[in-house]
Coordinates of C-alpha atoms in Angstrom, one line a residue:
M1 CA 54.1 40.0 -13.6
D2 CA 53.8 36.8 -15.7
I3 CA 51.1 34.4 -14.7
N4 CA 53.6 31.5 -14.5
D5 CA 55.7 33.4 -11.9
A6 CA 53.1 33.3 -9.1
G7 CA 55.6 32.6 -6.4
L8 CA 53.8 29.4 -5.3
S9 CA 56.7 27.1 -4.5
G10 CA 57.2 26.1 -8.1
I11 CA 53.6 25.0 -8.8
S12 CA 52.6 26.0 -12.3
I13 CA 49.3 27.6 -13.2
E14 CA 48.4 24.5 -15.2
Q15 CA 48.9 22.4 -12.0
L16 CA 46.8 24.7 -9.9
I17 CA 43.9 24.7 -12.5
K18 CA 44.0 20.9 -12.6
A19 CA 43.9 20.6 -8.9
A20 CA 41.1 23.2 -8.5
N21 CA 39.1 21.1 -11.0
S22 CA 39.7 17.9 -9.0
T23 CA 37.5 14.9 -9.8
D24 CA 36.6 15.0 -6.1
P25 CA 35.6 18.7 -5.7
M26 CA 35.3 18.3 -1.9
A27 CA 38.8 17.0 -1.5
I28 CA 41.0 19.2 0.7
D29 CA 43.7 19.5 -1.9
G30 CA 41.1 20.8 -4.5
Q31 CA 39.9 23.5 -2.1
S32 CA 43.4 24.5 -1.2
A33 CA 44.3 24.7 -4.9
L34 CA 41.3 26.9 -5.6
A35 CA 42.4 29.3 -2.9
D36 CA 45.9 29.4 -4.3
L37 CA 44.6 30.0 -7.8
A38 CA 42.4 32.8 -6.5
S39 CA 45.6 34.3 -4.9
V40 CA 47.3 34.2 -8.2
G41 CA 44.4 36.0 -9.9
M42 CA 44.3 38.7 -7.2
A43 CA 48.1 39.2 -7.5
K44 CA 47.8 39.6 -11.3
L45 CA 44.9 42.0 -11.1
K46 CA 46.7 44.2 -8.5
D47 CA 49.9 44.1 -10.6
V48 CA 47.9 45.4 -13.7
A49 CA 46.2 48.1 -11.6
D50 CA 49.6 49.3 -10.3
R51 CA 51.3 49.3 -13.7
L52 CA 48.5 51.1 -15.5
G53 CA 49.3 54.3 -13.5
S54 CA 52.9 54.2 -14.6
E55 CA 52.4 53.3 -18.3
P56 CA 52.3 56.6 -20.2
G57 CA 51.0 55.2 -23.5
Q58 CA 47.3 54.4 -24.1
Q59 CA 48.3 51.5 -26.3
A60 CA 50.5 49.9 -23.6
Q61 CA 47.7 50.4 -21.1
T62 CA 45.2 48.6 -23.4
G63 CA 47.7 45.8 -23.8
L64 CA 47.9 45.3 -20.0
L65 CA 44.1 45.1 -19.7
I66 CA 43.8 42.7 -22.7
G67 CA 46.3 40.5 -21.1
L68 CA 43.8 39.8 -18.3
L69 CA 41.7 37.9 -20.9
E70 CA 44.4 35.3 -21.5
D71 CA 42.7 31.9 -20.7
R72 CA 44.8 30.9 -17.7
T73 CA 44.8 34.4 -16.2
L74 CA 41.0 34.6 -16.7
H75 CA 40.6 31.3 -15.0
A76 CA 42.6 32.6 -12.0
L77 CA 40.5 35.8 -11.9
G78 CA 37.3 33.7 -12.0
A79 CA 38.6 31.8 -8.9
A80 CA 39.4 35.1 -7.2
W81 CA 35.9 36.3 -7.9
R82 CA 34.4 33.2 -6.3
I83 CA 36.7 33.5 -3.2
S84 CA 36.5 37.3 -2.7
E85 CA 34.1 39.1 -5.0
G86 CA 34.4 42.4 -3.0
Q87 CA 38.2 42.7 -3.3
V88 CA 38.0 42.0 -7.1
L89 CA 35.3 44.8 -7.5
S90 CA 37.4 47.3 -5.5
I91 CA 40.4 46.8 -7.8
F92 CA 38.2 47.1 -10.9
A93 CA 36.9 50.4 -9.4
R94 CA 40.5 51.6 -9.6
L95 CA 40.9 50.4 -13.2
R96 CA 37.8 52.4 -14.2
T97 CA 39.5 55.6 -13.1
V98 CA 42.1 55.3 -15.9
R99 CA 41.0 57.6 -18.7
G100 CA 40.0 56.1 -22.0
H101 CA 39.7 52.5 -20.9
K102 CA 36.3 52.3 -19.1
A103 CA 34.7 50.2 -21.8
T104 CA 37.6 47.8 -21.9
V105 CA 37.6 47.4 -18.1
E106 CA 33.9 46.6 -18.2
D107 CA 34.5 44.0 -20.9
V108 CA 37.2 42.4 -18.8
L109 CA 34.9 42.4 -15.7
R110 CA 32.1 40.7 -17.6
A111 CA 34.6 38.0 -18.8
V112 CA 35.7 37.4 -15.2
K113 CA 32.1 37.0 -14.1
R114 CA 31.5 34.5 -16.9
S115 CA 34.6 32.6 -16.0
A116 CA 33.5 32.4 -12.3
G117 CA 30.0 31.3 -13.4
K118 CA 31.4 28.6 -15.6
Q119 CA 33.6 27.3 -12.8
E120 CA 30.5 27.2 -10.5
S121 CA 28.5 25.3 -13.0
Q122 CA 31.3 22.8 -13.6
L123 CA 31.7 22.3 -9.8
R124 CA 28.0 21.6 -9.5
E125 CA 28.2 19.0 -12.2
R126 CA 31.2 17.3 -10.6
L127 CA 29.3 17.3 -7.2
R128 CA 26.2 15.9 -8.9
G129 CA 28.3 13.2 -10.5
A130 CA 30.0 12.4 -7.2
I131 CA 26.6 12.1 -5.5
E132 CA 25.2 9.9 -8.2
A133 CA 28.3 7.7 -8.1
R134 CA 27.7 7.1 -4.4
N135 CA 24.1 6.0 -5.2
T136 CA 24.5 3.6 -8.1
P137 CA 21.9 0.8 -8.1
K138 CA 24.6 -1.7 -7.3
T139 CA 25.6 0.3 -4.1
L140 CA 21.9 0.7 -3.1
S141 CA 21.2 -3.0 -3.5
K142 CA 24.4 -3.9 -1.6
L143 CA 23.5 -1.6 1.3
L144 CA 19.9 -2.8 1.7
K145 CA 20.1 -6.5 1.4
H146 CA 16.6 -7.9 1.4
D147 CA 14.6 -10.1 -1.0
E148 CA 11.7 -7.6 -1.2
I149 CA 13.9 -4.8 -2.5
P150 CA 14.0 -5.0 -6.3
T151 CA 17.4 -4.8 -8.0
G152 CA 18.2 -1.7 -10.1
L153 CA 16.7 0.8 -7.7
K154 CA 18.6 4.1 -7.3
C155 CA 18.5 7.0 -4.9
P156 CA 17.1 10.1 -6.6
D157 CA 19.3 13.2 -7.2
G158 CA 19.5 15.4 -4.1
W159 CA 19.1 12.5 -1.7
E160 CA 21.3 9.8 -0.1
L161 CA 20.2 6.5 1.4
D162 CA 22.3 4.3 3.7
N163 CA 21.9 2.1 6.7
A164 CA 22.0 5.1 9.0
G165 CA 19.0 6.8 7.4
V166 CA 17.9 9.1 4.6
W167 CA 19.9 12.3 3.9
S168 CA 19.1 15.4 2.0
I169 CA 22.0 16.5 -0.2
R170 CA 22.1 20.2 -1.3
I171 CA 24.9 22.2 -3.0
S172 CA 25.4 25.6 -1.4
E173 CA 26.1 28.8 -3.2
D174 CA 29.8 28.4 -2.5
G175 CA 29.8 24.9 -4.1
T176 CA 30.0 23.0 -0.8
E177 CA 27.8 20.0 -0.1
E178 CA 25.2 20.2 2.7
R179 CA 24.1 16.8 4.0
T180 CA 21.1 16.8 6.4
C181 CA 19.5 13.7 8.0
I182 CA 15.8 13.7 7.4
A183 CA 15.1 10.1 8.7
P184 CA 17.0 8.1 11.3
A185 CA 16.5 4.8 9.4
P186 CA 16.4 3.7 5.8
I187 CA 13.0 3.9 4.1
L188 CA 12.1 3.5 0.4
V189 CA 9.4 2.5 -2.1
V190 CA 9.8 -1.1 -3.3
G191 CA 6.7 -1.5 -5.4
R192 CA 3.4 -0.1 -6.7
S193 CA -0.1 -1.7 -7.0
I194 CA -3.4 -0.9 -8.5
D195 CA -6.7 -1.8 -6.8
I196 CA -8.8 -3.8 -9.3
S197 CA -12.0 -2.5 -7.9
D198 CA -11.6 1.3 -7.9
G199 CA -8.2 1.8 -9.6
E200 CA -6.6 3.4 -6.5
T201 CA -2.8 3.4 -6.6
Q202 CA -0.9 2.0 -3.6
L203 CA 2.8 2.0 -2.8
R204 CA 4.7 -0.8 -1.1
V205 CA 7.0 1.0 1.4
G206 CA 9.7 -0.7 3.4
W207 CA 11.8 0.6 6.3
K208 CA 14.5 -0.9 8.6
R209 CA 14.5 -0.5 12.4
A210 CA 16.7 -2.4 14.8
N211 CA 18.0 -4.7 12.0
R212 CA 14.4 -5.7 11.1
W213 CA 12.7 -4.7 7.8
T214 CA 9.0 -3.9 7.8
F215 CA 6.9 -3.7 4.5
R216 CA 3.4 -2.2 4.2
T217 CA 1.2 -1.6 1.2
I218 CA -0.3 1.9 1.7
P219 CA -2.5 4.2 -0.4
R220 CA -0.4 6.5 -2.5
A221 CA -2.4 9.4 -1.2
T222 CA -1.2 8.6 2.3
V223 CA 2.5 8.5 1.2
M224 CA 2.1 11.8 -0.6
D225 CA 0.6 13.7 2.3
A226 CA 2.5 14.6 5.4
R227 CA -0.4 14.4 7.9
P228 CA -1.5 10.8 7.1
L229 CA 2.1 9.7 6.5
V230 CA 2.7 10.2 10.3
S231 CA 0.3 7.3 10.9
L232 CA 3.1 4.9 9.8
A233 CA 4.8 5.6 13.1
K234 CA 2.5 3.0 14.7
W235 CA 4.4 0.4 12.7
D236 CA 7.7 1.9 13.8
A237 CA 8.4 3.7 10.6
P238 CA 11.0 6.5 10.9
V239 CA 8.5 9.3 10.5
S240 CA 7.1 12.0 12.9
S241 CA 5.4 15.3 12.6
R242 CA 8.8 17.0 12.4
N243 CA 10.2 15.1 9.4
A244 CA 7.0 14.1 7.5
S245 CA 7.1 16.9 5.0
N246 CA 10.7 16.1 4.0
L247 CA 9.9 12.4 3.8
V248 CA 7.0 13.1 1.5
Q249 CA 9.3 14.9 -0.9
Y250 CA 11.9 12.2 -0.7
L251 CA 9.4 9.3 -1.3
C252 CA 7.9 11.3 -4.2
D253 CA 11.3 11.8 -5.8
F254 CA 12.2 8.1 -5.1
E255 CA 9.1 6.8 -6.8
A256 CA 9.6 9.1 -9.8
A257 CA 13.3 8.1 -10.2
N258 CA 12.5 4.4 -10.1
I259 CA 9.0 4.3 -11.8
E260 CA 10.3 2.0 -14.5
K261 CA 12.0 -0.4 -12.1
L262 CA 9.3 -0.7 -9.5
P263 CA 7.1 -3.8 -9.9
T264 CA 3.4 -3.1 -10.3
D265 CA 0.8 -5.6 -8.9
K266 CA -2.9 -5.9 -8.6
T267 CA -4.5 -5.6 -5.2
T268 CA -7.9 -5.9 -3.6
R269 CA -9.4 -4.8 -0.3
H270 CA -11.8 -7.7 0.0
M271 CA -12.0 -11.4 -0.1
G272 CA -14.3 -13.5 -2.3
W273 CA -15.0 -12.9 -6.0
Q274 CA -12.8 -10.2 -7.7
D275 CA -13.9 -7.8 -10.4
A276 CA -17.5 -7.1 -11.1
D277 CA -18.1 -10.4 -12.9
G278 CA -15.6 -12.4 -10.8
S279 CA -13.3 -12.8 -13.7
A280 CA -10.2 -12.1 -11.6
G281 CA -10.8 -15.2 -9.5
F282 CA -11.7 -15.8 -5.9
L283 CA -9.7 -14.8 -2.9
L284 CA -10.0 -16.9 0.3
G285 CA -7.6 -15.4 2.9
Q286 CA -4.4 -15.0 0.9
K287 CA -5.2 -18.0 -1.3
Q288 CA -6.3 -17.1 -4.8
F289 CA -8.4 -19.3 -7.1
H290 CA -7.6 -18.0 -10.6
L291 CA -9.9 -17.4 -13.5
E292 CA -8.2 -14.8 -15.7
G293 CA -5.5 -12.3 -15.4
D294 CA -2.6 -11.8 -13.0
K295 CA -2.3 -12.6 -9.3
V296 CA -4.3 -10.4 -7.0
T297 CA -2.9 -9.6 -3.5
L298 CA -5.2 -9.0 -0.6
V299 CA -4.5 -5.7 1.2
P300 CA -7.2 -5.1 3.8
D301 CA -8.0 -1.7 5.2
D302 CA -6.6 -0.9 8.6
G303 CA -8.1 -2.9 11.4
L304 CA -9.3 -5.7 9.1
E305 CA -6.1 -7.6 8.6
Q306 CA -6.8 -10.1 11.5
L307 CA -10.1 -11.1 9.9
A308 CA -8.2 -12.8 7.0
G309 CA -6.2 -15.1 9.2
G310 CA -9.0 -17.6 10.0
W311 CA -10.0 -18.4 6.5
T312 CA -7.7 -21.3 6.1
T313 CA -7.5 -25.1 6.1
D314 CA -6.4 -27.4 8.9
G315 CA -6.4 -31.2 9.2
T316 CA -7.7 -33.3 6.2
W317 CA -10.8 -33.6 4.0
D318 CA -11.3 -37.1 5.3
G319 CA -10.9 -35.9 8.9
W320 CA -13.6 -33.2 8.2
L321 CA -15.9 -35.8 6.7
R322 CA -15.6 -37.9 9.8
S323 CA -16.0 -34.9 12.1
I324 CA -19.2 -33.8 10.3
E325 CA -21.0 -37.2 10.6
P326 CA -23.2 -36.1 13.6
A327 CA -24.6 -33.3 11.5
L328 CA -25.7 -35.5 8.6
S329 CA -28.8 -36.8 10.5
R330 CA -29.7 -33.4 11.9
P331 CA -31.5 -31.2 9.3
M332 CA -30.9 -27.8 11.0
L333 CA -27.2 -28.5 11.1
M334 CA -27.2 -29.6 7.4
L335 CA -29.0 -26.4 6.6
A336 CA -26.1 -24.6 8.2
L337 CA -23.7 -26.4 5.8
Y338 CA -25.8 -25.6 2.8
A339 CA -26.2 -21.9 3.7
S340 CA -22.5 -21.5 4.3
A341 CA -21.5 -23.3 1.1
A342 CA -24.1 -21.4 -0.9
T343 CA -22.6 -17.9 -0.2
P344 CA -20.3 -17.7 -3.2
L345 CA -23.1 -18.9 -5.4
L346 CA -25.1 -15.7 -5.0
R347 CA -22.9 -13.9 -7.6
V348 CA -23.0 -16.8 -10.0
L349 CA -26.8 -17.1 -9.7
D350 CA -27.4 -13.3 -9.4
A351 CA -29.4 -14.1 -6.3
P352 CA -30.1 -11.6 -3.5
N353 CA -28.6 -11.5 0.0
F354 CA -30.5 -13.2 2.8
I355 CA -30.2 -14.2 6.4
V356 CA -30.5 -17.6 8.1
D357 CA -31.4 -17.3 11.8
W358 CA -31.4 -20.1 14.5
S359 CA -33.3 -19.2 17.6
G360 CA -34.3 -21.0 20.8
E361 CA -33.3 -21.8 24.3
T362 CA -29.7 -21.5 25.4
S363 CA -27.3 -24.5 25.2
R364 CA -29.4 -26.3 22.6
G365 CA -26.9 -26.3 19.7
K366 CA -27.3 -22.9 18.0
T367 CA -23.6 -22.1 18.3
T368 CA -22.9 -25.6 17.2
A369 CA -24.8 -24.9 14.0
L370 CA -22.7 -21.8 13.4
R371 CA -19.6 -23.9 14.1
V372 CA -20.6 -26.4 11.4
A373 CA -21.2 -23.6 9.0
A374 CA -17.8 -22.0 9.8
S375 CA -16.0 -25.2 9.2
V376 CA -16.8 -25.0 5.5
W377 CA -14.4 -22.1 5.1
G378 CA -12.0 -21.9 8.1
C379 CA -11.4 -22.1 11.8
P380 CA -14.8 -22.6 13.5
D381 CA -14.0 -20.6 16.6
E382 CA -15.5 -17.5 18.1
R383 CA -12.2 -16.5 19.8
S384 CA -9.4 -14.6 18.1
G385 CA -8.2 -16.4 15.0
G386 CA -11.6 -17.9 14.1
I387 CA -14.3 -16.8 11.6
M388 CA -17.2 -16.7 14.0
Y389 CA -18.0 -13.4 15.6
S390 CA -20.2 -11.9 18.2
W391 CA -23.1 -9.5 18.0
D392 CA -21.2 -7.5 20.6
A393 CA -19.8 -5.2 17.9
T394 CA -20.6 -1.8 16.4
R395 CA -22.8 -1.4 13.3
V396 CA -19.8 0.1 11.5
W397 CA -17.5 -2.9 12.3
I398 CA -20.1 -5.3 11.1
E399 CA -20.6 -3.3 7.9
Q400 CA -16.9 -3.1 7.2
S401 CA -16.4 -6.8 8.0
A402 CA -19.3 -7.8 5.6
G403 CA -17.6 -5.7 2.9
F404 CA -14.3 -7.3 3.5
M405 CA -15.6 -10.9 3.4
H406 CA -17.8 -9.8 0.4
S407 CA -18.7 -13.2 -1.1
L408 CA -18.2 -15.3 2.1
P409 CA -20.7 -15.8 4.9
L410 CA -20.8 -13.4 7.9
I411 CA -21.3 -15.4 11.0
L412 CA -22.6 -13.6 14.2
D413 CA -23.5 -15.5 17.4
D414 CA -26.1 -14.5 20.0
T415 CA -28.2 -11.4 19.2
K416 CA -28.7 -10.8 23.0
R417 CA -25.1 -9.7 23.1
A418 CA -25.8 -6.7 20.9
R419 CA -25.4 -3.5 22.8
Y420 CA -28.7 -2.0 21.5
K421 CA -31.7 -3.8 20.1
Q422 CA -31.8 -1.2 17.3
T423 CA -28.3 -2.4 16.2
V424 CA -29.7 -5.8 15.2
S425 CA -32.5 -4.2 13.3
Q426 CA -30.2 -1.9 11.4
V427 CA -27.7 -4.7 10.6
L428 CA -30.4 -6.9 9.2
Y429 CA -31.6 -4.1 7.0
D430 CA -28.1 -3.1 5.9
F431 CA -27.0 -6.7 5.2
A432 CA -30.1 -7.5 3.1
F433 CA -29.5 -4.3 1.1
G434 CA -25.9 -5.3 0.4
Q435 CA -24.3 -1.9 0.8
G436 CA -23.0 0.1 3.7
R437 CA -24.0 3.7 4.6
G438 CA -22.3 6.6 2.8
R439 CA -19.8 8.4 5.1
G440 CA -17.6 11.3 4.9
A441 CA -13.8 11.2 5.0
P442 CA -11.1 13.8 5.6
N443 CA -10.5 14.1 1.9
G444 CA -14.0 13.6 0.5
V445 CA -16.4 10.7 0.7
R446 CA -15.4 7.3 2.0
A447 CA -15.9 4.4 -0.4
Q448 CA -19.0 2.4 0.6
A449 CA -18.6 -1.2 1.5
S450 CA -20.7 -3.7 -0.5
W451 CA -21.2 -7.4 -0.4
R452 CA -23.1 -10.4 -1.9
S453 CA -23.4 -12.7 1.0
I454 CA -25.5 -14.7 3.5
L455 CA -25.7 -13.7 7.2
L456 CA -25.8 -16.7 9.6
T457 CA -27.0 -15.7 13.1
T458 CA -28.3 -17.1 16.3
G459 CA -30.2 -15.8 19.4
E460 CA -32.7 -16.8 22.0
A461 CA -35.3 -14.7 20.3
P462 CA -35.9 -14.7 16.5
A463 CA -33.9 -12.1 14.7
T464 CA -37.1 -11.0 13.0
G465 CA -38.4 -9.8 16.3
F466 CA -35.8 -7.0 16.3
S467 CA -37.2 -5.4 13.1
E468 CA -40.5 -3.8 12.2
D469 CA -39.6 -3.6 8.5
A470 CA -41.6 -6.2 6.5
G471 CA -39.1 -6.2 3.7
T472 CA -36.2 -7.1 6.0
R473 CA -38.3 -9.8 7.8
A474 CA -39.0 -11.3 4.5
R475 CA -35.2 -11.7 3.9
V476 CA -34.8 -14.0 6.9
I477 CA -35.1 -17.8 7.0
S478 CA -36.1 -18.2 10.6
L479 CA -35.4 -21.6 12.2
K480 CA -36.7 -22.2 15.7
G481 CA -35.8 -25.0 18.0
S482 CA -32.7 -27.1 18.9
P483 CA -30.4 -27.8 15.9
L484 CA -29.1 -30.9 17.9
G485 CA -32.5 -32.2 18.8
A486 CA -34.0 -32.9 22.2
Q487 CA -31.7 -32.4 25.2
S488 CA -29.9 -35.7 25.8
V489 CA -26.5 -37.2 26.6
E490 CA -26.2 -38.4 23.0
N491 CA -26.8 -34.9 21.6
A492 CA -24.4 -33.3 24.2
Q493 CA -21.7 -35.8 23.1
A494 CA -22.5 -35.0 19.5
A495 CA -21.9 -31.3 20.2
M496 CA -18.6 -32.0 21.9
G497 CA -17.5 -34.3 19.1
L498 CA -18.4 -31.7 16.5
K499 CA -16.5 -29.0 18.2
H500 CA -13.4 -31.0 18.8
G501 CA -13.3 -32.6 15.3
L502 CA -14.1 -29.4 13.4
M503 CA -11.5 -27.4 15.3
N504 CA -8.9 -29.8 14.0
N505 CA -10.3 -30.3 10.5
H506 CA -11.8 -27.4 8.6
G507 CA -11.7 -25.3 5.4
H508 CA -11.7 -28.1 2.9
L509 CA -15.2 -28.0 1.6
G510 CA -15.0 -24.3 0.8
C511 CA -11.9 -24.8 -1.3
R512 CA -13.6 -27.6 -3.2
M513 CA -16.7 -25.4 -3.8
I514 CA -14.5 -22.6 -5.2
D515 CA -12.4 -25.0 -7.3
Y516 CA -15.7 -26.4 -8.7
L517 CA -17.1 -22.9 -9.6
V518 CA -13.8 -21.7 -11.1
S519 CA -13.2 -24.8 -13.2
N520 CA -16.8 -24.8 -14.3
R521 CA -17.0 -21.1 -15.3
H522 CA -18.1 -22.2 -18.7
N523 CA -21.1 -23.9 -17.1
W524 CA -22.3 -21.0 -15.0
D525 CA -25.2 -20.4 -17.3
Q526 CA -26.3 -24.0 -16.9
I527 CA -26.0 -23.7 -13.1
K528 CA -28.1 -20.5 -13.2
Q529 CA -30.7 -22.3 -15.3
Q530 CA -31.0 -25.0 -12.7
Y531 CA -31.5 -22.3 -10.1
H532 CA -34.2 -20.6 -12.1
E533 CA -36.1 -23.8 -12.6
R534 CA -36.0 -24.7 -8.9
R535 CA -36.8 -21.1 -7.9
D536 CA -39.8 -21.0 -10.2
S537 CA -41.0 -24.4 -8.8
Y538 CA -40.7 -23.2 -5.2
V539 CA -42.3 -19.8 -5.9
E540 CA -45.2 -21.6 -7.6
S541 CA -45.6 -23.8 -4.5
A542 CA -45.8 -20.7 -2.3
G543 CA -49.0 -19.6 -4.0
D544 CA -50.3 -16.2 -3.0
D545 CA -48.1 -15.9 0.1
G546 CA -45.7 -13.1 -0.8
V547 CA -43.3 -13.7 2.0
A548 CA -43.2 -17.5 1.3
A549 CA -42.5 -16.7 -2.4
R550 CA -39.6 -14.5 -1.5
L551 CA -38.2 -17.2 0.9
A552 CA -38.6 -19.7 -1.9
V553 CA -35.9 -17.8 -3.8
Y554 CA -33.5 -18.4 -1.0
V555 CA -34.5 -22.1 -0.6
A556 CA -33.7 -22.5 -4.3
V557 CA -30.2 -21.2 -3.7
L558 CA -29.7 -23.7 -0.8
D559 CA -31.0 -26.5 -3.1
V560 CA -28.4 -25.7 -5.8
A561 CA -25.6 -25.5 -3.2
A562 CA -26.7 -28.8 -1.7
S563 CA -26.5 -30.6 -5.0
I564 CA -23.0 -29.2 -5.7
M565 CA -21.9 -30.0 -2.2
H566 CA -23.0 -33.6 -2.4
S567 CA -21.5 -34.0 -5.8
L568 CA -18.1 -33.0 -4.2
G569 CA -18.3 -35.9 -1.8
V570 CA -20.4 -34.8 1.2
P571 CA -22.7 -37.7 2.1
E572 CA -26.4 -37.1 1.9

């Protein structure tokens, strides 16, 4: 039987081979051609087996076997092996029984197996090419229209991404494509970032649910571990305990495939001065005051995002100046301004943390003092959205908040609201020390929060009364009495006027202070020298009183802050 006389409705062997090697290997006509080609191969093999028994001469028998090695015949036999390996082996078992040709039969069988393997390899390459063609960067960008998704991203080999979700693509042993949904919505990595403090890598991950995109910057360690990755479900990410492992592999492959295309930014977990020497600028909410280097993006730890919202400006500078007028003639309120504005100076001056405490009877202006202090940097409100907080908080929350604010004042109102007296004592000690407690974490040790800041606090009783530690008590500037003055209609009206005016005009002095410090970076040594001179003068005035000498250091900080503040336009 000639290979061209296969009895397939006039279709030549060349046409069958071409169809079986279709550009689209999953096309129905390609699969059908493969089956037909396998039938041709089986028919040829059976024909040779039948004829071997009737051919008397060994040379003629050898010719029949060698004919199976002709390229087109061998291709058809390779197809037959792929379709029905068992039937091919059974016929070759018959061929081995013919005397004198066992070695030739084995050579032909090995050639058939090689042909089948080559066809499988070619099929896999065509499938891989087809998968890659469906996931070109142009197609991915077109599918996922959003400004935060960089151009040029591609889906990694073995995966497919579309608006219906994420799919795992695998090629089975028989060459067919297996497509399995691993996420019911699209999710991908759109950027990388490096924390400037500890070098931790974070990934910017985006996902689409109900036609709305969500983007979160997450520690890379979270994305690469199935258990913590499930926590993204709280933001409606398409992840659960059932698909987390597959998503980890997909996101890992996606990052690797696009590592050169993903933008890499610098991030920080805290506000205030950035880098150990503040060279990366100052972050106030999401506003950055540059010194050197690239932009730094604020990425708070979970639960601290809302704290960043209140550190902003509202109203006007002139409006704030008019609103603050009642404080100008009241020293305890002016000290609140000085202490608040002085906080970022601690790093510049290399001065220690300290606490300013207003104590006295209720409704005598203590909260108003904190409101004046808060207006330097942002919204002077104790409710949600403001930067004044209550002592009705845990020690851990206060510690984390101090670390997040870092170079900005921590403002806590009314010590009597603390759940336990011991909490106040512990917070005063921790704050003065400038570093949180060491704590364990699921994967090791949690990074300790640290800060260089001033704590502003109020209470009916002095804060020093909560602590027996002499060192802590010596870190507190304790102010007793009414910041507004004696109880009167005039002072009550002043309190109301301050509250109303500062709620509508705030945040401007803080921005001016940071602008001044950033633009005068070259004069920091001179500012520090002024501080040293004033500190030495106050310490000398304190004489042999050790506590007074320590407090003199803090007064020198306030003095430097006052001189800068008044030079920026605040009336004396």
